[in-house]
Short mmCIF file of N, CA and C in Angstrom, two decimals:
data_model
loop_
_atom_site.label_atom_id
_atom_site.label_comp_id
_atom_site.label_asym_id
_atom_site.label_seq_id
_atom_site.Cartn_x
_atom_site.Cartn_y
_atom_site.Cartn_z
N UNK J 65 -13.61 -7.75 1.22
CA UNK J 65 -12.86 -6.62 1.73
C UNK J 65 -11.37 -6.88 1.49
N UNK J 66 -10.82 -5.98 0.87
CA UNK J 66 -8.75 -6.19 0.78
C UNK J 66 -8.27 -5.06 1.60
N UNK J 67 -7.25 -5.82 1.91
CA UNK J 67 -6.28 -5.25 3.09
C UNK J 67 -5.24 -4.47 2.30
N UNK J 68 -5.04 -3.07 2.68
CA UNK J 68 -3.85 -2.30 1.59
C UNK J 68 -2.74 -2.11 3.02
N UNK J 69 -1.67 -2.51 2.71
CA UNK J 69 -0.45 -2.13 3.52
C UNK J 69 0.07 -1.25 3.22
N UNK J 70 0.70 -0.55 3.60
CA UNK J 70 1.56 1.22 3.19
C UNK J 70 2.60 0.83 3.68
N UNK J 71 3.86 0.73 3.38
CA UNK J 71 5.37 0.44 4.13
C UNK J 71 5.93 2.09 3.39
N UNK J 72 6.66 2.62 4.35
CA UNK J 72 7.31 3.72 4.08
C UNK J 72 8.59 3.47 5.59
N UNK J 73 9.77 4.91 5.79
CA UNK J 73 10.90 4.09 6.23
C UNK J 73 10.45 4.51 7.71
N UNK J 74 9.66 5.34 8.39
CA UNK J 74 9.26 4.99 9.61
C UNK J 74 7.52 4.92 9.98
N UNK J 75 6.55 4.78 9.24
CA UNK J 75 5.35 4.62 9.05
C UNK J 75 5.12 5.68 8.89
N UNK J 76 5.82 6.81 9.24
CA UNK J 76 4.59 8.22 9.59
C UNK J 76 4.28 8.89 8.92
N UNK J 77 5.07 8.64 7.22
CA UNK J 77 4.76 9.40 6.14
C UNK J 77 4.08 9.23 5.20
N UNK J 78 3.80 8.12 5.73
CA UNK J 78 2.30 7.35 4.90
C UNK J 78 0.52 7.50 5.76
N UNK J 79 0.97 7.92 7.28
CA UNK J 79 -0.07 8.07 7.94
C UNK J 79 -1.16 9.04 7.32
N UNK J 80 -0.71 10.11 6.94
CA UNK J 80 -1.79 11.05 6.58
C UNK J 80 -2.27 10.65 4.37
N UNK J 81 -1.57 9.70 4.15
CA UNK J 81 -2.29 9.06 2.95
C UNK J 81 -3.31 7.98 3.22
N UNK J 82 -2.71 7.45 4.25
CA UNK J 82 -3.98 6.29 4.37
C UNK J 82 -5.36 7.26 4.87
N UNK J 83 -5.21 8.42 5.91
CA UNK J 83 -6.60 8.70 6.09
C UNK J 83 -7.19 9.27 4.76
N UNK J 84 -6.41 9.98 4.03
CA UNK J 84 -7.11 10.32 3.06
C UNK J 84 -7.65 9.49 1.90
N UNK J 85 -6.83 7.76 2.20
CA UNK J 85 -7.03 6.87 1.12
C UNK J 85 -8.49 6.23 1.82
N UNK J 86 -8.19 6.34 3.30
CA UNK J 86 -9.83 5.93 3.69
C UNK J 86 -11.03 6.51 3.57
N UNK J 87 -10.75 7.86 3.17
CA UNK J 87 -11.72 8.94 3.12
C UNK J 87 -11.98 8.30 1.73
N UNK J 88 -11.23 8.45 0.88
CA UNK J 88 -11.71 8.60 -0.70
C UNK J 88 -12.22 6.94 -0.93
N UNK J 89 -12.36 5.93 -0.34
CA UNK J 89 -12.91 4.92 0.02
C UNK J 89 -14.56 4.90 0.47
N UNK J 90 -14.56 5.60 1.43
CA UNK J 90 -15.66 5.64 2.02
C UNK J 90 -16.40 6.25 0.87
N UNK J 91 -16.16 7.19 0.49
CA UNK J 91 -16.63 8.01 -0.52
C UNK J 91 -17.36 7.38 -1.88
N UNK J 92 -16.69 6.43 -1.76
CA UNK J 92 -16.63 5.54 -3.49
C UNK J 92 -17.23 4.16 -2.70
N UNK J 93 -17.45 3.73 -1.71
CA UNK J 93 -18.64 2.91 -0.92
C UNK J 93 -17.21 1.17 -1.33
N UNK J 94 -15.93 1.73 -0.99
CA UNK J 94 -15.11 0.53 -1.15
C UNK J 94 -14.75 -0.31 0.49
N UNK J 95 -14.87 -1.44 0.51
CA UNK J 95 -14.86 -1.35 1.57
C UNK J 95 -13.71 -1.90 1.85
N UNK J 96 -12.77 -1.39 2.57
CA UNK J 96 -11.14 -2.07 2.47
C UNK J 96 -10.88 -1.64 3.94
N UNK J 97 -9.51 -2.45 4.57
CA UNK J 97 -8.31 -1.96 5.73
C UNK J 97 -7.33 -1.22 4.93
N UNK J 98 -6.98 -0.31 5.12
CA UNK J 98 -5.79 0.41 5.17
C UNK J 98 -5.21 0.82 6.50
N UNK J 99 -3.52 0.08 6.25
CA UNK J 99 -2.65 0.85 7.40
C UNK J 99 -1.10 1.11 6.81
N UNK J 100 -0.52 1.73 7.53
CA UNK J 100 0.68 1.91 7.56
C UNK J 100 2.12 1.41 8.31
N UNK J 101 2.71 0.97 7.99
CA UNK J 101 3.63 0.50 9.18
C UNK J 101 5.34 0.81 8.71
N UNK J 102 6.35 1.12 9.76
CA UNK J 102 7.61 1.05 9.26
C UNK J 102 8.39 -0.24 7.87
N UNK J 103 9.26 0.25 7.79
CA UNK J 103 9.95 -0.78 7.38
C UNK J 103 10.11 -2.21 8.05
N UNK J 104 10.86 -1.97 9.15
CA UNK J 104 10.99 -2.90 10.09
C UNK J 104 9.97 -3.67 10.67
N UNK J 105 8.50 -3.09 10.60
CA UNK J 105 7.30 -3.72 10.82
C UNK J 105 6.68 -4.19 9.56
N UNK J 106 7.45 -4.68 8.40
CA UNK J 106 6.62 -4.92 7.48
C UNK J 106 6.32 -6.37 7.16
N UNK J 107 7.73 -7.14 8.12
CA UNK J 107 7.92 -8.68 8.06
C UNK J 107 6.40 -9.07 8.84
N UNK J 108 5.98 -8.39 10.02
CA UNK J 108 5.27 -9.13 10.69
C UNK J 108 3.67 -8.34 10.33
N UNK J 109 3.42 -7.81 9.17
CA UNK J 109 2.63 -7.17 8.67
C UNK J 109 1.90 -7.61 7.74
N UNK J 110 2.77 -8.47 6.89
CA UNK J 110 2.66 -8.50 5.27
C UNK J 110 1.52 -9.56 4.79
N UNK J 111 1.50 -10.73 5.88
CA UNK J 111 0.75 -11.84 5.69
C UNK J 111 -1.18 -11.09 5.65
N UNK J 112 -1.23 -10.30 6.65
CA UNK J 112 -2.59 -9.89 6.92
C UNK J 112 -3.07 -8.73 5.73
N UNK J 113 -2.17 -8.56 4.51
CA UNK J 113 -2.62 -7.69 3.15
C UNK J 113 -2.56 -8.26 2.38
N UNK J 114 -3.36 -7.70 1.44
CA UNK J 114 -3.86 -8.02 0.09
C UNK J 114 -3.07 -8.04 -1.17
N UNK J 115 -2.37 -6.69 -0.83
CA UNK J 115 -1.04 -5.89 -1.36
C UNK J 115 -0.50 -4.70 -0.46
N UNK J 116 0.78 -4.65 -1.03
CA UNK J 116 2.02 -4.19 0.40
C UNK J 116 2.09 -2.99 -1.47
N UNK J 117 2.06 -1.61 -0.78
CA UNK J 117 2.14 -0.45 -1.56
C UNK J 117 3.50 0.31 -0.90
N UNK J 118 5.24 0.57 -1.48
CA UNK J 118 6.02 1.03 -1.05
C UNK J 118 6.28 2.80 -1.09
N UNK J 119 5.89 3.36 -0.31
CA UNK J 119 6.07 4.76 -0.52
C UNK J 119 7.78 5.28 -1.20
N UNK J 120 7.33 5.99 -2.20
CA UNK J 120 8.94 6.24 -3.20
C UNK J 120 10.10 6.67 -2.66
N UNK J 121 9.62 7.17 -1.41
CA UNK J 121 11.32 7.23 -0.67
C UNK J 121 11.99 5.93 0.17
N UNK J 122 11.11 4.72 -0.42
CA UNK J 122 12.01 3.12 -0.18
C UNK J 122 11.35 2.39 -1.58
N UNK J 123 12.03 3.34 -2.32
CA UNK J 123 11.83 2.08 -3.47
C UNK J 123 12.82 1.05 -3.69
N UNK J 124 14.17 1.82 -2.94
CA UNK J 124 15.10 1.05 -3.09
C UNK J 124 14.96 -0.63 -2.21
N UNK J 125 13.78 -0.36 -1.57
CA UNK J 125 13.39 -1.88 -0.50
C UNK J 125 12.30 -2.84 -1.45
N UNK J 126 11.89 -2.48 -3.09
CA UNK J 126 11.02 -3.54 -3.53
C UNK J 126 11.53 -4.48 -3.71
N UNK J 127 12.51 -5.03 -4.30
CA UNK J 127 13.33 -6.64 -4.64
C UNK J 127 13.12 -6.93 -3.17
N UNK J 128 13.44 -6.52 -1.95
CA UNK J 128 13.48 -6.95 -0.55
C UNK J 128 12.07 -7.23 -0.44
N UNK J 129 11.17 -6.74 -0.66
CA UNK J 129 10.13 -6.97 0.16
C UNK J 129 9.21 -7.80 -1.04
N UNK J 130 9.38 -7.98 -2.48
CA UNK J 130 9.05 -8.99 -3.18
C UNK J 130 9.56 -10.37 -2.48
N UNK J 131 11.25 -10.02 -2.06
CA UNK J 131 11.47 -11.62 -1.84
C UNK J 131 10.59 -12.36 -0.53
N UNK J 132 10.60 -11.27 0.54
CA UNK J 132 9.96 -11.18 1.43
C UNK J 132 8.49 -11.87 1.44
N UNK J 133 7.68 -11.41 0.62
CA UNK J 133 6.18 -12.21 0.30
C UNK J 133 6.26 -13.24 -0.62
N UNK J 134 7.73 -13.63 -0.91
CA UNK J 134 7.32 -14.77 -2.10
C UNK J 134 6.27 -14.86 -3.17
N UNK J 135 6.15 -13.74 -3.12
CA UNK J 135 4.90 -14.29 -4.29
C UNK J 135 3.69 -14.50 -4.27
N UNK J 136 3.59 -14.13 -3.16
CA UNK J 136 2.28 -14.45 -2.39
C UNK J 136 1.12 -13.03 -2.36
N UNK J 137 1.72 -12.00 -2.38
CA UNK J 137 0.97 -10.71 -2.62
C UNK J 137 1.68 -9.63 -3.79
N UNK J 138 0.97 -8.95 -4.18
CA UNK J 138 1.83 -7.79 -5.19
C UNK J 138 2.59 -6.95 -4.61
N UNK J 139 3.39 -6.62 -5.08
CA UNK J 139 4.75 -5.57 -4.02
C UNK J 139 4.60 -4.41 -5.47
N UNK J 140 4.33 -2.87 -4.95
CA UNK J 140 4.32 -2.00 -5.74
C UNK J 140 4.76 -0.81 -5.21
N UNK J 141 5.56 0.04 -6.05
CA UNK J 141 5.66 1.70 -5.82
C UNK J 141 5.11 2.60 -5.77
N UNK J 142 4.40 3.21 -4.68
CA UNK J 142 3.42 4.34 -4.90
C UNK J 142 4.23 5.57 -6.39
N UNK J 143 3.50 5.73 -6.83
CA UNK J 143 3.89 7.02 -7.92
C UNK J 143 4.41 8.31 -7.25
N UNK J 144 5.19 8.72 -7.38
CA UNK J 144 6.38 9.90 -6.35
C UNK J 144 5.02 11.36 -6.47
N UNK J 145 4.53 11.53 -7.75
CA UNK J 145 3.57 12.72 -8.19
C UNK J 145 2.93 12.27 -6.96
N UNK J 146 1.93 10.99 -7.27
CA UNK J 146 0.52 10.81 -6.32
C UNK J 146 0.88 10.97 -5.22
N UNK J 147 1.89 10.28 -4.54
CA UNK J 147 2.48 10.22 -3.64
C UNK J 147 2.79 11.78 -2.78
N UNK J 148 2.87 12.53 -3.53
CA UNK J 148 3.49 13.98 -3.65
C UNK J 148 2.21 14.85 -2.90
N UNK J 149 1.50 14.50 -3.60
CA UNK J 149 -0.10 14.68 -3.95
C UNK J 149 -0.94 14.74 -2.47
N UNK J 150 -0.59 13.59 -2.06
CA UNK J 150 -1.03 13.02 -1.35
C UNK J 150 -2.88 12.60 -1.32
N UNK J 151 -2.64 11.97 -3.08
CA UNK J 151 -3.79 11.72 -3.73
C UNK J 151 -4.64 10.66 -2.97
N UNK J 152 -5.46 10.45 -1.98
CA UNK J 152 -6.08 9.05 -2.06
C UNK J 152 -6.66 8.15 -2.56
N UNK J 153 -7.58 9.08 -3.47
CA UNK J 153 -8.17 7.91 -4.35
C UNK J 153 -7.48 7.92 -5.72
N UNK J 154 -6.28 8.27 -6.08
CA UNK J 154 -5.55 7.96 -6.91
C UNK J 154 -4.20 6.60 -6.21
N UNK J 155 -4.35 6.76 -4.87
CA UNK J 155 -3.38 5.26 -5.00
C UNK J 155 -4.19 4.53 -4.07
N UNK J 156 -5.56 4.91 -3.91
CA UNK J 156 -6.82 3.05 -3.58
C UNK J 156 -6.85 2.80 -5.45
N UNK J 157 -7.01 3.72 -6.11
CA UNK J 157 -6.84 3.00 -7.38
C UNK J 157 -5.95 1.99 -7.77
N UNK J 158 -4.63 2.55 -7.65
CA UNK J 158 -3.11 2.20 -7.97
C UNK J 158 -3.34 0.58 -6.82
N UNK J 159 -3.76 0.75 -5.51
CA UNK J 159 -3.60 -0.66 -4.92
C UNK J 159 -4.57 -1.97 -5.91
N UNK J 160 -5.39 -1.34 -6.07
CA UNK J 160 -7.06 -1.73 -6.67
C UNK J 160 -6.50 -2.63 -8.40
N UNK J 161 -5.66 -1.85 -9.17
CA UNK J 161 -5.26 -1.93 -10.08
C UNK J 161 -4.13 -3.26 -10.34
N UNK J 162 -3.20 -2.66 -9.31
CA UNK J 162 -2.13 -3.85 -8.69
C UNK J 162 -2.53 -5.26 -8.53
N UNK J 163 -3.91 -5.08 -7.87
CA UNK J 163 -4.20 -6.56 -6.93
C UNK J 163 -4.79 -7.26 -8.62
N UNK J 164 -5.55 -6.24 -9.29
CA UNK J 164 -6.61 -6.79 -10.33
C UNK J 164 -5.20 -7.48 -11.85
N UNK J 165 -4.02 -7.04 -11.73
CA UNK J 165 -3.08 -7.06 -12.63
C UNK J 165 -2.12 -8.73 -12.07
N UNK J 166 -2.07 -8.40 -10.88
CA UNK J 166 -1.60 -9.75 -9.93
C UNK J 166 -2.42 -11.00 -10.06
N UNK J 167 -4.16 -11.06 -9.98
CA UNK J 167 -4.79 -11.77 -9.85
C UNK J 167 -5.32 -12.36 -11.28
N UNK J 168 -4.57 -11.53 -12.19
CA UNK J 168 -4.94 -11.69 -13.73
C UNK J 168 -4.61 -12.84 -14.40
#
């Protein structure tokens, strides 16, 4: 099972992607955690994911939150379209993709 983190700048605009990223999960028989959390909650967040996914209105926080995990998990930009979209199983892909590109 992998843990997908959602960091956006107060959690809540990622809330209604994760249900739909859990929906399109269930759907496709994946079995993962997805959550969401602020910015400010991402220090004490980050250890318990797989990969930390940044919603595009803090992209300007990836160098921060790369330095932040050291290296230790993938740090990525949700796509502004998908994102837009509010595609789910287009960014459980995008996490899915990330982790498989990281672990390569």
């Amino acid at each position: 099972m992998k843990n997908i983190l959602l960091v956006c700048s107060a959690g809540m605009s990622t809330s209604l992607l994760v249900t739909k990223m859990q929906k399109a999960a269930e759907e496709n028989e994946v079995e993962c955690k997805i959550w969401a959390v602020s910015q400010t909650d991402a220090p004490s967040n980050w250890e318990k994911a797989d990969v930390l996914l940044l919603g595009p209105q803090v992209r300007f926080l990836e160098s921060k939150m790369k330095t932040m995990v050291d290296g230790k998990i993938p740090v990525a930009v949700i796509d502004t379209v998908t994102y837009g979209r509010m595609d789910g199983l287009a960014v459980l892909e995008q996490a899915y993709d990330v982790m498989d590109e990281f672990n390569a």
